[in-house]
Amino acid sequence: MKLLDVSNLHASVETDDGPQPILKGLNLTVKAGEVHAIMGPNGSGKSTLANILSGRPGYTVDGGEVMLGNNNLLNLEPFERAQMGIFLAFQYPVEIPGVSNMEFLKASIDSLARARGEEQPNTANFMRTVRELAGSLDLDPAFLKRGVNEGFSGGEKKRNEIMQLLLLNPKLALLDETDSGLDIDALKVVADGVNRYRNQSNGVVLITHYQRLLDYIVPDYVHVLSNGLIIESGDKSLALELEAKGYAWLT
Amino acid sequence: MGKSSVDDLVEAGSEYHAGFVTDVESETLPPGLDESVVHFISARKDEPQWLTDWRLEAFAKWRKMREPNWAHVHYPPIDFQAISYYSAPKSQTDGPRSLDEVDPELLRTYEKLGIPLHEQAALAGVVPDPAAVGTPEGTNIAVDVVFDSVSIATTFKETLAQAGVIFCPISEAVHSHPDLVQKYLGSVIPQQDNYYAALNSAVFSDGSFVYIPKGVRCPMELSTYFRINERNTGQFERTLIIADEGSHVSYLEGCTAPMRDENQLHAAVVELVALGDAEIKYSTVQNWYPGDENGKGGIYNFVTKRGLCAGPRAKISWTQVETGSAITWKYPSVVLRGDESVGEFYSVALTNNRQQADTGTKMIHMGKNTKSTIVSKGISAGGSENCYRGLVRISPTAQNARNFTQCDSLLIGDQCGAHTFPYIENKNNSATVEHEASTSKVSDDQLFVCQQRGIETEQAVSMIVNGFCKDVFRELPMEFAVEAGKLLEVSLEGAVG
Ligand SMILES: Nc1ncnc2c1ncn2[C@@H]1O[C@H](COP(=O)(O)OP(=O)(O)OP(=O)(O)O)[C@@H](O)[C@H]1O
Ligand SMILES: [Mg+2]
């Protein structure tokens, strides 16, 4: 079953010097149960793709189509896309001072439940679940009382994103360099979290620079994004090849 | 990207939820101010001669004074002759002010104001269960309601009386406890303190009076709701709270007004006196009508509030959440005269559309080892102007005085302004004065993060703003904290499209 279908996507970023085209006719299909790794040089448009799929302001779609199941995503507000099951783990998680992690997560899960006509979880159960999740990712429960990402270390921020992934259990997870800035142990913890999340009905788009992560989260496909286009696709062996040869041989 | 970016959010006007007019028959004095008006008010309240004289003295001083113009606010000149200085619901002018005689229209007013249900029941004359009073949860609150110029109902009087607490309209205290009123009225804020205080001293209508006897912990929260209803009236209430040695009281004040096209003047005076080891906690949620999105109408809130820590180890804290008024000019202050006395000021001031706020505090350290804390959170949205103005004065006698000030501003959109004017006058080398300030914005990124987790824009803004205010909300009594959070949400409705 097709989960995500991106066809011929053209998009530009709004800069001070006017719009600058970044994605130039990108195609990508993710079926339920699949993990797609996206690699590629700095500045090639990987984060732009994830941002556009989730509806971040600051970009213009110049053409093409993005479907999540039967829904055309491009006309929806970011919160509507989230309610439909799009999740973005941020490359640079943002701080929200004064809003505790726990409070934020409750607001999130309640909003998602409300939008889907489901019952909102009871607070005590919810807090227990969150504490257990935090523990499973080696996050001190004291983090839950602190402001969202407020004063978290780089690695803590990334683990926090994965905790949210596990709690919210979306249809499609866009993980933007969730491995960067992690020490070896944290990398395993995060990879383990993603593997726990994976199942036959959801999908993962995994943006990374390092083949090392793919030893832990084994992808079904590896794509190379360069200059706004996917220029090469293959299985996990492609990542090993890239590790050895770099990107130059492809362009 | 539609509603998702901050710039797009700061457009339409907000809706004022307390903007109804109550249709009650009232007795209103025609506009204008001269000595005869002062005489009329005093006579209407059957006041003793000393008070009539006191008012006239204040009036004479006021006539020689000029309106202050140093605040960072702009408005056309006020015509003090166009204002009516007395308005009272007619049905209350005769007979005893018993609860069951409260006009049903007024009760509906409280309902609309969102006064908690148990208080409504009390206001409606339901006798409280004495066993339930003063429960640890503090669910009972005694309320005094001031409607236009007159205090119309005070609840839980008997329970309070058992504890020796006096909580009644000041007009009543003038008769029942003249010695206390005469001793303390104007003792913290002298008649000529400032232009509006002088005006208030001359024409004050009503307000609350509180006396907590020595060593008594007031068994419940005390609360006053102020409501301006009549057109063209000013409200000049006067509150006097005295906490005798070793006593403790927490007092809440709420304010609303109907939506009117013209501006209305509110010039209140609040005086607090904490004797040795006494503590007064004074909380305000102010939601006077702010005017429409173009700045038409709204309340001019020119208020003088000051507390005196008269004895050693006395403590006064002001906590305020200000979302209303077209113009706010207000500096709740503490005079720290007693050694080791403590003054606190926690404030959230939110302005939207064309609102202007110039607010802050003064901490006057006189005693040794006195300590003050100032936490001010200013939130500006729309095209509003929000200004913090604070003075910390350390007198030569204030050995080892300490002050900590934290001033944070949060901007929503880029059409609004935030300004900070901290003044420090330190005349004692042993003092420690610390000041921290920050300005931040509700960023597109923060909003996007919330939305990406399924939280809708309006709720996201309100969550971020509430987070920003947390240090102040923590200081409010529980029930008020919830109310304050909701109020911010409502007041920001315009700012989030
Ligand atoms: N707000 C912006 N203003 C100007 N240019 C931008 C903006 N956002 C992205 N770009 C440009 O778009 C291009 C693609 O950026 P993007 O962040 O998608 O790259 P990336 O593939 O994720 O890179 P990296 O591997 O370094 O994370 C870059 O050249 C970047 O400078
Ligand atoms: Mg990137």
Short mmCIF file of N, CA and C in Angstrom, two decimals, chain A residues 7 9-10 52-55 61-68 71-77 81, chain B residues 1:
data_model
loop_
_atom_site.label_atom_id
_atom_site.label_comp_id
_atom_site.label_asym_id
_atom_site.label_seq_id
_atom_site.Cartn_x
_atom_site.Cartn_y
_atom_site.Cartn_z
N SER A 7 5.29 13.37 -6.27
CA SER A 7 5.60 13.29 -7.69
C SER A 7 5.91 14.65 -8.29
N LEU A 9 7.94 17.06 -7.66
CA LEU A 9 7.84 18.20 -6.73
C LEU A 9 8.89 19.27 -7.02
N HIS A 10 8.37 20.46 -7.30
CA HIS A 10 9.24 21.63 -7.47
C HIS A 10 8.96 22.59 -6.32
N ILE A 52 8.92 20.76 3.63
CA ILE A 52 7.78 20.97 2.74
C ILE A 52 6.70 19.92 2.98
N LEU A 53 7.12 18.68 3.21
CA LEU A 53 6.13 17.64 3.48
C LEU A 53 5.33 17.97 4.74
N SER A 54 5.99 18.59 5.72
CA SER A 54 5.27 18.87 6.96
C SER A 54 4.64 20.26 6.99
N GLY A 55 4.90 21.06 5.94
CA GLY A 55 4.18 22.33 5.82
C GLY A 55 4.81 23.51 6.50
N VAL A 61 5.65 25.92 -2.93
CA VAL A 61 5.61 24.77 -3.84
C VAL A 61 5.28 25.31 -5.23
N ASP A 62 6.17 25.04 -6.18
CA ASP A 62 5.98 25.58 -7.52
C ASP A 62 5.31 24.59 -8.46
N GLY A 63 5.25 23.33 -8.03
CA GLY A 63 4.59 22.34 -8.89
C GLY A 63 4.72 20.97 -8.30
N GLY A 64 3.90 20.05 -8.81
CA GLY A 64 3.96 18.68 -8.34
C GLY A 64 2.89 18.37 -7.31
N GLU A 65 2.97 17.17 -6.77
CA GLU A 65 1.89 16.70 -5.91
C GLU A 65 2.48 15.88 -4.76
N VAL A 66 1.85 15.99 -3.59
CA VAL A 66 2.25 15.16 -2.46
C VAL A 66 1.00 14.51 -1.88
N MET A 67 0.94 13.19 -1.93
CA MET A 67 -0.23 12.49 -1.39
C MET A 67 0.19 11.68 -0.16
N LEU A 68 -0.64 11.75 0.87
CA LEU A 68 -0.47 10.84 2.01
C LEU A 68 -1.72 9.97 1.98
N ASN A 71 -4.98 11.56 0.65
CA ASN A 71 -5.10 12.99 0.92
C ASN A 71 -3.99 13.80 0.26
N ASN A 72 -4.40 14.85 -0.42
CA ASN A 72 -3.44 15.77 -0.99
C ASN A 72 -2.96 16.69 0.13
N LEU A 73 -1.68 16.57 0.47
CA LEU A 73 -1.17 17.29 1.64
C LEU A 73 -0.97 18.78 1.41
N LEU A 74 -0.68 19.15 0.17
CA LEU A 74 -0.13 20.48 -0.04
C LEU A 74 -1.08 21.62 0.32
N ASN A 75 -2.38 21.36 0.37
CA ASN A 75 -3.28 22.45 0.72
C ASN A 75 -3.60 22.50 2.20
N LEU A 76 -2.97 21.65 2.97
CA LEU A 76 -3.34 21.57 4.38
C LEU A 76 -2.41 22.38 5.27
N GLU A 77 -2.98 22.85 6.38
CA GLU A 77 -2.18 23.52 7.40
C GLU A 77 -1.25 22.50 8.05
N ARG A 81 -1.78 18.32 8.77
CA ARG A 81 -0.90 17.25 8.28
C ARG A 81 -0.45 16.38 9.45
N MET B 1 1.81 30.48 3.73
CA MET B 1 1.37 29.21 4.30
C MET B 1 0.22 29.43 5.27
#
